[in-house]
mmCIF file of C-alpha atoms and ligand atoms in Angstrom:
data_model
loop_
_atom_site.group_PDB
_atom_site.id
_atom_site.type_symbol
_atom_site.label_atom_id
_atom_site.label_comp_id
_atom_site.label_asym_id
_atom_site.label_seq_id
_atom_site.Cartn_x
_atom_site.Cartn_y
_atom_site.Cartn_z
ATOM 1 C CA MET A 1 15.804 19.474 18.592
ATOM 2 C CA LYS A 2 14.304 16.123 17.631
ATOM 3 C CA ASN A 3 14.645 16.076 13.902
ATOM 4 C CA LYS A 4 15.904 12.670 12.801
ATOM 5 C CA ILE A 5 13.641 10.072 11.162
ATOM 6 C CA GLY A 6 14.461 6.405 10.634
ATOM 7 C CA ILE A 7 12.553 4.498 7.976
ATOM 8 C CA VAL A 8 12.519 0.741 7.696
ATOM 9 C CA GLY A 9 12.377 0.022 3.952
ATOM 10 C CA GLY A 10 13.981 2.060 1.150
ATOM 11 C CA GLY A 11 11.665 1.522 -1.841
ATOM 12 C CA GLN A 12 9.651 4.110 -3.651
ATOM 13 C CA LEU A 13 7.389 4.815 -0.659
ATOM 14 C CA GLY A 14 10.480 5.464 1.463
ATOM 15 C CA LYS A 15 11.900 7.680 -1.280
ATOM 16 C CA MET A 16 8.804 9.847 -1.527
ATOM 17 C CA LEU A 17 8.565 10.013 2.293
ATOM 18 C CA THR A 18 12.200 11.049 2.463
ATOM 19 C CA LEU A 19 11.811 13.823 -0.153
ATOM 20 C CA GLU A 20 9.031 15.356 1.966
ATOM 21 C CA ALA A 21 10.931 14.908 5.225
ATOM 22 C CA LYS A 22 13.971 16.646 3.680
ATOM 23 C CA ARG A 23 11.784 19.522 2.510
ATOM 24 C CA LEU A 24 10.682 20.051 6.128
ATOM 25 C CA GLY A 25 14.296 19.988 7.288
ATOM 26 C CA PHE A 26 14.496 16.476 8.829
ATOM 27 C CA THR A 27 17.488 14.178 8.701
ATOM 28 C CA VAL A 28 16.544 10.787 7.298
ATOM 29 C CA VAL A 29 18.185 7.344 7.832
ATOM 30 C CA ILE A 30 17.015 4.410 5.770
ATOM 31 C CA LEU A 31 17.301 0.711 6.652
ATOM 32 C CA ASP A 32 17.209 -1.484 3.511
ATOM 33 C CA PRO A 33 19.198 -4.481 2.278
ATOM 34 C CA THR A 34 19.768 -3.059 -1.192
ATOM 35 C CA ARG A 35 22.642 -0.592 -1.416
ATOM 36 C CA LYS A 36 21.569 2.697 -3.091
ATOM 37 C CA SER A 37 17.923 1.762 -2.635
ATOM 38 C CA PRO A 38 15.511 4.381 -4.092
ATOM 39 C CA ALA A 39 15.099 6.054 -0.690
ATOM 40 C CA ALA A 40 18.803 5.931 0.114
ATOM 41 C CA GLN A 41 19.466 7.945 -3.079
ATOM 42 C CA VAL A 42 17.782 10.946 -1.439
ATOM 43 C CA SER A 43 18.345 10.330 2.301
ATOM 44 C CA ASP A 44 21.221 11.287 4.578
ATOM 45 C CA TYR A 45 22.329 7.786 5.414
ATOM 46 C CA GLN A 46 21.487 4.150 4.780
ATOM 47 C CA LEU A 47 22.021 1.129 7.036
ATOM 48 C CA VAL A 48 22.475 -1.814 4.657
ATOM 49 C CA ALA A 49 20.749 -4.734 6.382
ATOM 50 C CA ASP A 50 17.666 -6.884 6.192
ATOM 51 C CA PHE A 51 14.340 -5.316 7.376
ATOM 52 C CA LYS A 52 14.147 -7.943 10.095
ATOM 53 C CA ASN A 53 17.764 -7.511 11.348
ATOM 54 C CA GLU A 54 17.578 -6.896 15.108
ATOM 55 C CA LYS A 55 20.926 -5.159 15.387
ATOM 56 C CA ALA A 56 20.238 -2.845 12.499
ATOM 57 C CA ILE A 57 16.774 -1.856 13.763
ATOM 58 C CA LYS A 58 18.294 -1.107 17.208
ATOM 59 C CA ARG A 59 21.035 0.951 15.527
ATOM 60 C CA LEU A 60 18.366 2.846 13.554
ATOM 61 C CA ALA A 61 16.624 3.669 16.876
ATOM 62 C CA GLU A 62 19.905 4.917 18.350
ATOM 63 C CA LEU A 63 20.532 7.180 15.310
ATOM 64 C CA THR A 64 17.090 8.738 15.094
ATOM 65 C CA ASP A 65 14.244 10.267 17.067
ATOM 66 C CA TYR A 66 11.237 8.931 15.167
ATOM 67 C CA ILE A 67 10.920 5.434 13.606
ATOM 68 C CA THR A 68 8.480 4.486 10.902
ATOM 69 C CA PHE A 69 8.247 1.829 8.154
ATOM 70 C CA GLU A 70 7.220 1.601 4.572
ATOM 71 C CA ILE A 71 6.765 -2.120 4.348
ATOM 72 C CA GLU A 72 4.896 -4.769 6.335
ATOM 73 C CA LEU A 73 8.038 -6.945 6.288
ATOM 74 C CA ALA A 74 9.503 -4.747 9.000
ATOM 75 C CA ASN A 75 10.247 -6.734 12.172
ATOM 76 C CA ALA A 76 7.225 -6.104 14.411
ATOM 77 C CA ASP A 77 8.715 -7.866 17.464
ATOM 78 C CA ILE A 78 11.890 -5.811 17.505
ATOM 79 C CA LEU A 79 9.948 -2.625 16.791
ATOM 80 C CA ASN A 80 7.785 -3.481 19.782
ATOM 81 C CA GLU A 81 10.856 -4.100 21.915
ATOM 82 C CA ILE A 82 12.515 -0.772 20.987
ATOM 83 C CA SER A 83 9.264 1.126 21.569
ATOM 84 C CA LYS A 84 9.146 -0.363 25.095
ATOM 85 C CA LEU A 85 12.644 1.050 25.552
ATOM 86 C CA GLY A 86 11.394 4.492 24.645
ATOM 87 C CA ALA A 87 11.746 4.725 20.806
ATOM 88 C CA LYS A 88 8.919 6.511 19.069
ATOM 89 C CA VAL A 89 7.622 3.918 16.617
ATOM 90 C CA ASN A 90 4.667 4.839 14.414
ATOM 91 C CA PRO A 91 2.273 3.358 13.506
ATOM 92 C CA SER A 92 2.552 1.178 16.604
ATOM 93 C CA ALA A 93 4.349 -2.171 16.374
ATOM 94 C CA LYS A 94 1.151 -3.800 17.728
ATOM 95 C CA THR A 95 -0.748 -2.455 14.686
ATOM 96 C CA LEU A 96 1.918 -3.797 12.330
ATOM 97 C CA ASN A 97 1.723 -7.153 14.111
ATOM 98 C CA ILE A 98 -1.994 -7.432 13.453
ATOM 99 C CA ILE A 99 -1.907 -6.105 9.884
ATOM 100 C CA LYS A 100 1.057 -8.027 8.520
ATOM 101 C CA ASP A 101 -0.754 -11.312 9.012
ATOM 102 C CA ARG A 102 -3.711 -10.993 6.650
ATOM 103 C CA LEU A 103 -5.739 -13.646 8.458
ATOM 104 C CA LYS A 104 -5.195 -12.018 11.840
ATOM 105 C CA GLN A 105 -6.116 -8.697 10.209
ATOM 106 C CA LYS A 106 -9.413 -10.061 8.896
ATOM 107 C CA GLU A 107 -10.275 -11.654 12.274
ATOM 108 C CA PHE A 108 -9.479 -8.330 13.967
ATOM 109 C CA LEU A 109 -11.751 -6.439 11.545
ATOM 110 C CA VAL A 110 -14.616 -8.869 12.128
ATOM 111 C CA LYS A 111 -14.125 -8.532 15.878
ATOM 112 C CA ASN A 112 -14.542 -4.774 15.472
ATOM 113 C CA ASN A 113 -17.704 -5.116 13.333
ATOM 114 C CA ILE A 114 -16.008 -3.949 10.142
ATOM 115 C CA PRO A 115 -17.428 -5.695 7.057
ATOM 116 C CA VAL A 116 -15.072 -7.894 5.016
ATOM 117 C CA ALA A 117 -15.396 -10.643 2.456
ATOM 118 C CA PRO A 118 -16.172 -14.080 3.952
ATOM 119 C CA PHE A 119 -12.954 -16.031 4.772
ATOM 120 C CA ARG A 120 -11.852 -19.304 6.343
ATOM 121 C CA ASN A 121 -8.735 -20.438 8.064
ATOM 122 C CA VAL A 122 -7.360 -23.346 5.905
ATOM 123 C CA ASN A 123 -4.130 -25.308 5.691
ATOM 124 C CA ASN A 124 -4.683 -28.375 3.493
ATOM 125 C CA ARG A 125 -6.628 -29.765 0.578
ATOM 126 C CA GLU A 126 -9.370 -31.279 2.775
ATOM 127 C CA ASN A 127 -10.288 -28.151 4.621
ATOM 128 C CA ILE A 128 -10.048 -26.069 1.430
ATOM 129 C CA LEU A 129 -12.578 -28.467 -0.160
ATOM 130 C CA GLU A 130 -14.787 -28.237 2.858
ATOM 131 C CA SER A 131 -14.596 -24.402 3.114
ATOM 132 C CA ALA A 132 -15.091 -23.992 -0.629
ATOM 133 C CA LYS A 133 -18.444 -25.746 -0.336
ATOM 134 C CA LYS A 134 -19.545 -23.048 2.117
ATOM 135 C CA LEU A 135 -18.045 -20.078 0.307
ATOM 136 C CA GLY A 136 -18.857 -21.231 -3.258
ATOM 137 C CA TYR A 137 -16.497 -21.014 -6.226
ATOM 138 C CA PRO A 138 -14.586 -19.037 -7.350
ATOM 139 C CA ILE A 139 -12.440 -18.620 -4.237
ATOM 140 C CA LEU A 140 -9.098 -17.039 -3.549
ATOM 141 C CA LEU A 141 -6.347 -18.863 -1.765
ATOM 142 C CA LYS A 142 -4.213 -16.265 -0.008
ATOM 143 C CA ALA A 143 -0.926 -16.342 1.809
ATOM 144 C CA ARG A 144 -1.144 -14.871 5.318
ATOM 145 C CA LEU A 145 2.283 -13.249 5.329
ATOM 146 C CA ASP A 146 4.602 -11.304 2.994
ATOM 147 C CA ALA A 147 2.025 -10.877 0.241
ATOM 148 C CA TYR A 148 1.973 -7.845 -1.995
ATOM 149 C CA ASP A 149 1.116 -6.838 -5.568
ATOM 150 C CA GLY A 150 -1.005 -9.991 -5.904
ATOM 151 C CA ARG A 151 1.982 -12.289 -5.313
ATOM 152 C CA GLY A 152 0.285 -14.075 -2.425
ATOM 153 C CA ASN A 153 -3.064 -14.709 -4.078
ATOM 154 C CA VAL A 154 -4.256 -17.573 -6.319
ATOM 155 C CA LEU A 155 -7.722 -17.737 -7.847
ATOM 156 C CA ILE A 156 -9.401 -21.163 -7.695
ATOM 157 C CA LYS A 157 -12.285 -21.557 -10.140
ATOM 158 C CA ASP A 158 -13.216 -25.127 -9.337
ATOM 159 C CA GLU A 159 -12.177 -28.178 -7.332
ATOM 160 C CA LYS A 160 -9.681 -29.252 -9.996
ATOM 161 C CA GLU A 161 -7.570 -26.154 -9.439
ATOM 162 C CA ILE A 162 -6.999 -26.658 -5.763
ATOM 163 C CA ASP A 163 -3.809 -28.711 -6.146
ATOM 164 C CA ASP A 164 -2.238 -26.145 -8.473
ATOM 165 C CA ALA A 165 -3.047 -23.358 -6.123
ATOM 166 C CA LEU A 166 -1.527 -25.204 -3.153
ATOM 167 C CA GLU A 167 1.576 -25.849 -5.276
ATOM 168 C CA LYS A 168 1.902 -22.153 -6.062
ATOM 169 C CA LEU A 169 1.729 -21.153 -2.376
ATOM 170 C CA VAL A 170 3.719 -24.120 -1.089
ATOM 171 C CA ASP A 171 5.288 -23.726 2.375
ATOM 172 C CA ARG A 172 3.187 -20.675 3.201
ATOM 173 C CA GLU A 173 0.517 -20.196 5.821
ATOM 174 C CA LEU A 174 -2.817 -19.793 4.075
ATOM 175 C CA PHE A 175 -6.386 -18.693 4.311
ATOM 176 C CA LEU A 176 -9.338 -18.815 1.942
ATOM 177 C CA GLU A 177 -11.481 -15.958 0.837
ATOM 178 C CA GLY A 178 -14.809 -15.800 -1.013
ATOM 179 C CA PHE A 179 -14.597 -14.000 -4.370
ATOM 180 C CA VAL A 180 -16.298 -10.593 -4.300
ATOM 181 C CA SER A 181 -17.794 -9.722 -7.684
ATOM 182 C CA PHE A 182 -17.344 -6.045 -6.962
ATOM 183 C CA LYS A 183 -18.608 -3.089 -8.958
ATOM 184 C CA LYS A 184 -15.516 -1.087 -8.219
ATOM 185 C CA GLU A 185 -12.489 -1.076 -5.941
ATOM 186 C CA LEU A 186 -12.146 1.982 -3.775
ATOM 187 C CA ALA A 187 -9.420 3.248 -1.486
ATOM 188 C CA VAL A 188 -9.195 5.863 1.215
ATOM 189 C CA MET A 189 -6.019 7.244 2.689
ATOM 190 C CA ILE A 190 -6.458 8.408 6.241
ATOM 191 C CA ALA A 191 -4.009 9.971 8.702
ATOM 192 C CA ARG A 192 -3.830 10.257 12.456
ATOM 193 C CA SER A 193 -1.156 12.378 14.142
ATOM 194 C CA SER A 194 0.611 11.475 17.369
ATOM 195 C CA LYS A 195 -1.578 14.214 18.945
ATOM 196 C CA GLY A 196 -4.734 12.349 17.878
ATOM 197 C CA GLU A 197 -5.803 14.595 15.019
ATOM 198 C CA ILE A 198 -7.500 12.748 12.061
ATOM 199 C CA ALA A 199 -7.508 13.721 8.402
ATOM 200 C CA VAL A 200 -9.291 11.823 5.618
ATOM 201 C CA TYR A 201 -8.392 11.990 1.924
ATOM 202 C CA PRO A 202 -10.896 11.899 -0.933
ATOM 203 C CA VAL A 203 -12.166 8.475 -1.902
ATOM 204 C CA VAL A 204 -10.457 7.156 -5.032
ATOM 205 C CA GLU A 205 -11.168 4.316 -7.460
ATOM 206 C CA THR A 206 -8.362 1.805 -7.994
ATOM 207 C CA VAL A 207 -8.181 -0.517 -11.035
ATOM 208 C CA HIS A 208 -6.129 -3.692 -10.711
ATOM 209 C CA LYS A 209 -4.964 -6.072 -13.400
ATOM 210 C CA ASN A 210 -3.473 -9.419 -12.355
ATOM 211 C CA SER A 211 -4.020 -8.231 -8.785
ATOM 212 C CA ILE A 212 -1.631 -5.292 -9.299
ATOM 213 C CA CYS A 213 -2.780 -1.673 -9.057
ATOM 214 C CA HIS A 214 -2.581 -0.136 -12.521
ATOM 215 C CA THR A 215 -4.685 3.039 -12.368
ATOM 216 C CA VAL A 216 -6.129 5.319 -9.693
ATOM 217 C CA PHE A 217 -9.000 7.783 -10.382
ATOM 218 C CA ALA A 218 -9.328 10.719 -7.954
ATOM 219 C CA PRO A 219 -11.934 11.461 -6.898
ATOM 220 C CA ALA A 220 -13.685 8.115 -7.365
ATOM 221 C CA PRO A 221 -16.566 8.421 -9.866
ATOM 222 C CA VAL A 222 -19.230 7.322 -7.353
ATOM 223 C CA ASP A 223 -22.048 9.322 -5.802
ATOM 224 C CA THR A 224 -21.614 11.279 -2.629
ATOM 225 C CA ALA A 225 -23.512 8.781 -0.495
ATOM 226 C CA ILE A 226 -20.998 6.076 -1.353
ATOM 227 C CA GLN A 227 -18.094 8.457 -0.807
ATOM 228 C CA LYS A 228 -19.472 9.182 2.628
ATOM 229 C CA LYS A 229 -19.891 5.462 3.382
ATOM 230 C CA ALA A 230 -16.280 4.772 2.382
ATOM 231 C CA LYS A 231 -14.911 7.690 4.399
ATOM 232 C CA ASN A 232 -16.909 6.708 7.495
ATOM 233 C CA LEU A 233 -15.660 3.150 7.156
ATOM 234 C CA ALA A 234 -12.037 4.441 6.960
ATOM 235 C CA ILE A 235 -12.631 6.450 10.135
ATOM 236 C CA LYS A 236 -14.070 3.399 11.898
ATOM 237 C CA VAL A 237 -10.966 1.416 10.872
ATOM 238 C CA ILE A 238 -8.438 3.953 12.058
ATOM 239 C CA LYS A 239 -10.215 4.273 15.400
ATOM 240 C CA VAL A 240 -9.573 0.668 16.249
ATOM 241 C CA LEU A 241 -5.909 0.797 15.174
ATOM 242 C CA LYS A 242 -3.126 2.180 17.352
ATOM 243 C CA GLY A 243 -0.418 4.637 16.372
ATOM 244 C CA ALA A 244 0.183 7.634 14.230
ATOM 245 C CA GLY A 245 0.740 7.851 10.537
ATOM 246 C CA VAL A 246 -1.035 7.495 7.228
ATOM 247 C CA PHE A 247 -3.019 4.292 6.532
ATOM 248 C CA GLY A 248 -4.305 3.040 3.217
ATOM 249 C CA ILE A 249 -7.696 1.319 3.370
ATOM 250 C CA GLU A 250 -8.528 -0.806 0.305
ATOM 251 C CA MET A 251 -12.239 -1.477 -0.213
ATOM 252 C CA PHE A 252 -14.702 -3.241 -2.451
ATOM 253 C CA LEU A 253 -17.905 -1.614 -3.534
ATOM 254 C CA THR A 254 -20.359 -4.442 -4.097
ATOM 255 C CA LYS A 255 -23.146 -4.550 -6.647
ATOM 256 C CA ASP A 256 -25.709 -3.740 -3.963
ATOM 257 C CA ASN A 257 -23.659 -0.740 -2.884
ATOM 258 C CA LYS A 258 -22.143 -2.197 0.280
ATOM 259 C CA VAL A 259 -18.619 -1.154 1.101
ATOM 260 C CA LEU A 260 -16.330 -3.837 2.454
ATOM 261 C CA VAL A 261 -12.736 -3.551 3.633
ATOM 262 C CA ASN A 262 -10.355 -5.579 1.444
ATOM 263 C CA GLU A 263 -7.160 -4.833 3.325
ATOM 264 C CA ILE A 264 -5.366 -2.242 5.342
ATOM 265 C CA ALA A 265 -1.859 -0.914 4.728
ATOM 266 C CA PRO A 266 -0.298 0.654 7.890
ATOM 267 C CA ARG A 267 1.636 3.038 5.670
ATOM 268 C CA VAL A 268 1.506 5.357 2.740
ATOM 269 C CA HIS A 269 0.033 3.560 -0.285
ATOM 270 C CA ASN A 270 0.054 3.408 -4.054
ATOM 271 C CA SER A 271 -3.539 4.640 -4.193
ATOM 272 C CA GLY A 272 -2.432 7.894 -2.525
ATOM 273 C CA HIS A 273 0.344 8.867 -4.931
ATOM 274 C CA TYR A 274 -2.032 11.217 -6.802
ATOM 275 C CA SER A 275 -2.054 13.425 -3.675
ATOM 276 C CA ILE A 276 1.417 14.754 -4.463
ATOM 277 C CA GLU A 277 0.069 16.821 -7.354
ATOM 278 C CA ALA A 278 -3.644 16.868 -6.504
ATOM 279 C CA CYS A 279 -4.009 17.555 -2.785
ATOM 280 C CA LEU A 280 -3.065 20.480 -0.507
ATOM 281 C CA THR A 281 -0.930 18.055 1.536
ATOM 282 C CA SER A 282 0.458 14.888 -0.025
ATOM 283 C CA GLN A 283 0.155 11.603 1.806
ATOM 284 C CA PHE A 284 3.971 11.614 2.243
ATOM 285 C CA GLU A 285 4.173 15.016 3.875
ATOM 286 C CA GLN A 286 1.139 14.054 5.961
ATOM 287 C CA HIS A 287 2.862 10.900 7.232
ATOM 288 C CA ILE A 288 5.920 12.955 8.254
ATOM 289 C CA ARG A 289 3.702 15.471 10.010
ATOM 290 C CA ALA A 290 1.716 12.654 11.722
ATOM 291 C CA ILE A 291 4.652 10.755 13.173
ATOM 292 C CA THR A 292 6.559 13.790 14.361
ATOM 293 C CA GLY A 293 3.604 15.403 16.136
ATOM 294 C CA LEU A 294 3.207 18.300 13.746
ATOM 295 C CA PRO A 295 -0.264 19.579 12.839
ATOM 296 C CA LEU A 296 -1.860 17.623 10.009
ATOM 297 C CA GLY A 297 -2.337 19.422 6.641
ATOM 298 C CA ARG A 298 -5.559 19.767 4.718
ATOM 299 C CA THR A 299 -6.393 16.935 2.376
ATOM 300 C CA ASP A 300 -8.638 18.822 -0.136
ATOM 301 C CA MET A 301 -7.967 18.296 -3.788
ATOM 302 C CA VAL A 302 -6.635 21.435 -5.532
ATOM 303 C CA VAL A 303 -7.675 20.194 -8.973
ATOM 304 C CA SER A 304 -10.975 18.749 -10.376
ATOM 305 C CA ALA A 305 -9.516 15.423 -11.348
ATOM 306 C CA ALA A 306 -6.289 13.424 -11.203
ATOM 307 C CA VAL A 307 -5.390 10.054 -12.692
ATOM 308 C CA MET A 308 -2.374 8.032 -11.673
ATOM 309 C CA ILE A 309 -0.949 5.227 -13.803
ATOM 310 C CA ASN A 310 1.845 2.971 -12.555
ATOM 311 C CA ILE A 311 4.898 2.438 -14.725
ATOM 312 C CA LEU A 312 5.285 -1.324 -14.363
ATOM 313 C CA GLY A 313 8.334 -3.146 -15.745
ATOM 314 C CA GLU A 314 7.853 -5.035 -18.984
ATOM 315 C CA ARG A 315 10.972 -7.149 -19.164
ATOM 316 C CA HIS A 316 13.797 -8.480 -17.009
ATOM 317 C CA GLY A 317 17.153 -6.696 -16.967
ATOM 318 C CA GLN A 318 18.869 -3.356 -16.385
ATOM 319 C CA SER A 319 16.417 -0.497 -16.423
ATOM 320 C CA GLU A 320 16.810 2.117 -19.109
ATOM 321 C CA LEU A 321 14.474 5.068 -19.098
ATOM 322 C CA LYS A 322 13.197 6.259 -22.506
ATOM 323 C CA GLY A 323 10.599 8.748 -23.557
ATOM 324 C CA LEU A 324 10.793 11.178 -20.612
ATOM 325 C CA GLU A 325 11.236 14.212 -22.827
ATOM 326 C CA LYS A 326 8.210 13.432 -24.965
ATOM 327 C CA ALA A 327 6.023 12.635 -21.945
ATOM 328 C CA LEU A 328 6.913 15.840 -20.159
ATOM 329 C CA LYS A 329 5.881 17.876 -23.212
ATOM 330 C CA LEU A 330 2.285 17.065 -22.205
ATOM 331 C CA PRO A 331 0.846 19.791 -19.981
ATOM 332 C CA ASN A 332 -0.019 18.856 -16.425
ATOM 333 C CA VAL A 333 1.631 15.486 -16.549
ATOM 334 C CA SER A 334 4.055 14.548 -13.805
ATOM 335 C CA VAL A 335 6.485 11.667 -14.048
ATOM 336 C CA HIS A 336 8.013 9.859 -11.050
ATOM 337 C CA ILE A 337 10.869 7.541 -11.656
ATOM 338 C CA TYR A 338 11.896 5.514 -8.546
ATOM 339 C CA GLY A 339 15.545 4.851 -9.430
ATOM 340 C CA LYS A 340 15.540 1.018 -9.387
ATOM 341 C CA THR A 341 18.476 -0.388 -11.401
ATOM 342 C CA GLU A 342 16.797 -3.657 -12.221
ATOM 343 C CA THR A 343 13.549 -3.883 -14.039
ATOM 344 C CA ARG A 344 11.292 -6.939 -13.838
ATOM 345 C CA ILE A 345 7.936 -7.792 -15.336
ATOM 346 C CA GLU A 346 5.264 -5.977 -13.336
ATOM 347 C CA ARG A 347 7.786 -4.382 -10.970
ATOM 348 C CA LYS A 348 6.744 -0.885 -9.858
ATOM 349 C CA MET A 349 9.375 1.302 -11.577
ATOM 350 C CA GLY A 350 7.613 4.681 -11.447
ATOM 351 C CA HIS A 351 4.247 6.375 -11.952
ATOM 352 C CA ILE A 352 2.558 9.062 -13.902
ATOM 353 C CA THR A 353 -0.021 11.537 -12.577
ATOM 354 C CA ALA A 354 -2.093 13.706 -14.909
ATOM 355 C CA ILE A 355 -4.377 16.434 -13.640
ATOM 356 C CA ASP A 356 -7.227 18.032 -15.614
ATOM 357 C CA SER A 357 -10.756 19.397 -15.517
ATOM 358 C CA SER A 358 -12.267 15.927 -15.814
ATOM 359 C CA LEU A 359 -11.301 12.324 -15.092
ATOM 360 C CA LYS A 360 -11.730 11.443 -18.755
ATOM 361 C CA LYS A 361 -9.296 14.162 -19.900
ATOM 362 C CA ALA A 362 -6.804 13.361 -17.158
ATOM 363 C CA TYR A 363 -6.975 9.630 -17.999
ATOM 364 C CA ASN A 364 -6.426 10.175 -21.721
ATOM 365 C CA LYS A 365 -3.386 12.309 -20.993
ATOM 366 C CA ALA A 366 -1.938 9.881 -18.478
ATOM 367 C CA LEU A 367 -2.407 7.000 -20.999
ATOM 368 C CA ILE A 368 -0.609 8.915 -23.742
ATOM 369 C CA ALA A 369 2.262 9.703 -21.338
ATOM 370 C CA ARG A 370 2.466 6.065 -20.210
ATOM 371 C CA LYS A 371 2.738 4.824 -23.801
ATOM 372 C CA LEU A 372 5.635 7.285 -24.463
ATOM 373 C CA ILE A 373 7.680 5.908 -21.558
ATOM 374 C CA SER A 374 9.629 2.672 -21.354
ATOM 375 C CA ILE A 375 11.988 1.589 -18.643
HETATM 376 N N1 LIG B 1 -11.970 -11.591 -2.256
HETATM 377 C C1 LIG B 1 -11.691 -11.016 -3.412
HETATM 378 N N2 LIG B 1 -12.613 -10.949 -4.433
HETATM 379 C C2 LIG B 1 -12.315 -10.335 -5.607
HETATM 380 N N3 LIG B 1 -11.137 -9.863 -5.891
HETATM 381 C C3 LIG B 1 -10.135 -9.860 -4.970
HETATM 382 C C4 LIG B 1 -10.355 -10.474 -3.675
HETATM 383 N N4 LIG B 1 -9.246 -10.337 -2.974
HETATM 384 C C5 LIG B 1 -8.371 -9.702 -3.780
HETATM 385 N N5 LIG B 1 -8.883 -9.431 -4.977
HETATM 386 C C6 LIG B 1 -8.206 -8.716 -6.146
HETATM 387 O O1 LIG B 1 -6.813 -8.861 -6.061
HETATM 388 C C7 LIG B 1 -6.191 -7.604 -5.763
HETATM 389 C C8 LIG B 1 -5.019 -7.809 -4.810
HETATM 390 O O2 LIG B 1 -5.423 -8.534 -3.670
HETATM 391 P P1 LIG B 1 -5.050 -8.149 -2.192
HETATM 392 O O3 LIG B 1 -5.652 -9.186 -1.351
HETATM 393 O O4 LIG B 1 -5.397 -6.734 -1.960
HETATM 394 O O5 LIG B 1 -3.466 -8.418 -2.152
HETATM 395 P P2 LIG B 1 -2.198 -7.497 -2.290
HETATM 396 O O6 LIG B 1 -1.692 -7.469 -0.913
HETATM 397 O O7 LIG B 1 -1.347 -8.215 -3.237
HETATM 398 O O8 LIG B 1 -2.679 -6.136 -2.730
HETATM 399 C C9 LIG B 1 -7.271 -6.768 -5.169
HETATM 400 O O9 LIG B 1 -7.027 -5.373 -5.247
HETATM 401 C C10 LIG B 1 -8.484 -7.223 -5.999
HETATM 402 O O10 LIG B 1 -8.425 -6.641 -7.275
HETATM 403 MG MG1 LIG B 2 -4.139 -5.017 -1.859
#
């Protein structure tokens, strides 16, 4: 029986994927450079090597029947090579190749008539100046590759800030994006199985601070017409992408109620963590089902409202969890701790999900729990 899954990346997403895979009886092998990575703590075996290490990825393919990834840093070229040799890689390496380069991703979306914020390909001060005139300030200078949790974005408010921004993203390939003064940020998780079945999750609202996701409200407090628009956009996006798995589609809701795609994650996503407690099938179980050809599960919420708050690091050093007992005294509050030994400012260390009869009640409870916990 084919029952072995290999995951490139052993962070919290890999850990939550592994927990669901184990529940369904799969064997899981993780590839991650950090020994005892969060996912390795609950998997059967870890290959300790860089995500881009050719030998290690090939070894992962030898050891397992299904290959997937939890980070865009995975080596798309090698994944493509092993899939040509017969490995089942999902989502497809071609999809990863488009998505991991955020400029290529935007160009791909435009080509497929999917609305995005205006952007320009830039690489020096002169063409930033030139493009800024067309886009109008403020603008965002973004790194094309290896950007996450806001670490590849710099806001430029006027001409004087261009040099600083270039300094911050020195040696990286860049592009420029017009600033969207959005009403809300929305996200939709969507799955496609290797048999072609599609399942869409409820639309959620995400709230970012410093470009990092802090809070997720499920369902998004927007009217049904907007929910429908966002879901249809997610379906349009997945239809132009290849491969099975769960995808996270980040969106902007503009002041005139247009929905634009901000970016796509070819993987499970922070904005879908609420689904563990709040949906019939969590995004993690769904991804495992999708890549192994099992039927997809229903995505309906089983509660009226859920709010997820990230537990972000607040200092640098060894992590030390405090306040768990107090937080867990609150009814319908779930705490997830990822098992990272080192804490850093704004590092994702865990998350809290509270469920309740309204978003307001769930949010209040999640906030109280968050204040009780330190790590
Ligand atoms: N064009 C934009 N206009 C306004 N805000 C933006 C824009 N691009 C990004 N942001 C803000 O920064 C956050 C992170 O940016 P994003 O490009 O999604 O990078 P990351 O890969 O780090 O998530 C977004 O969720 C949003 O809050
Ligand atoms: Mg993002």
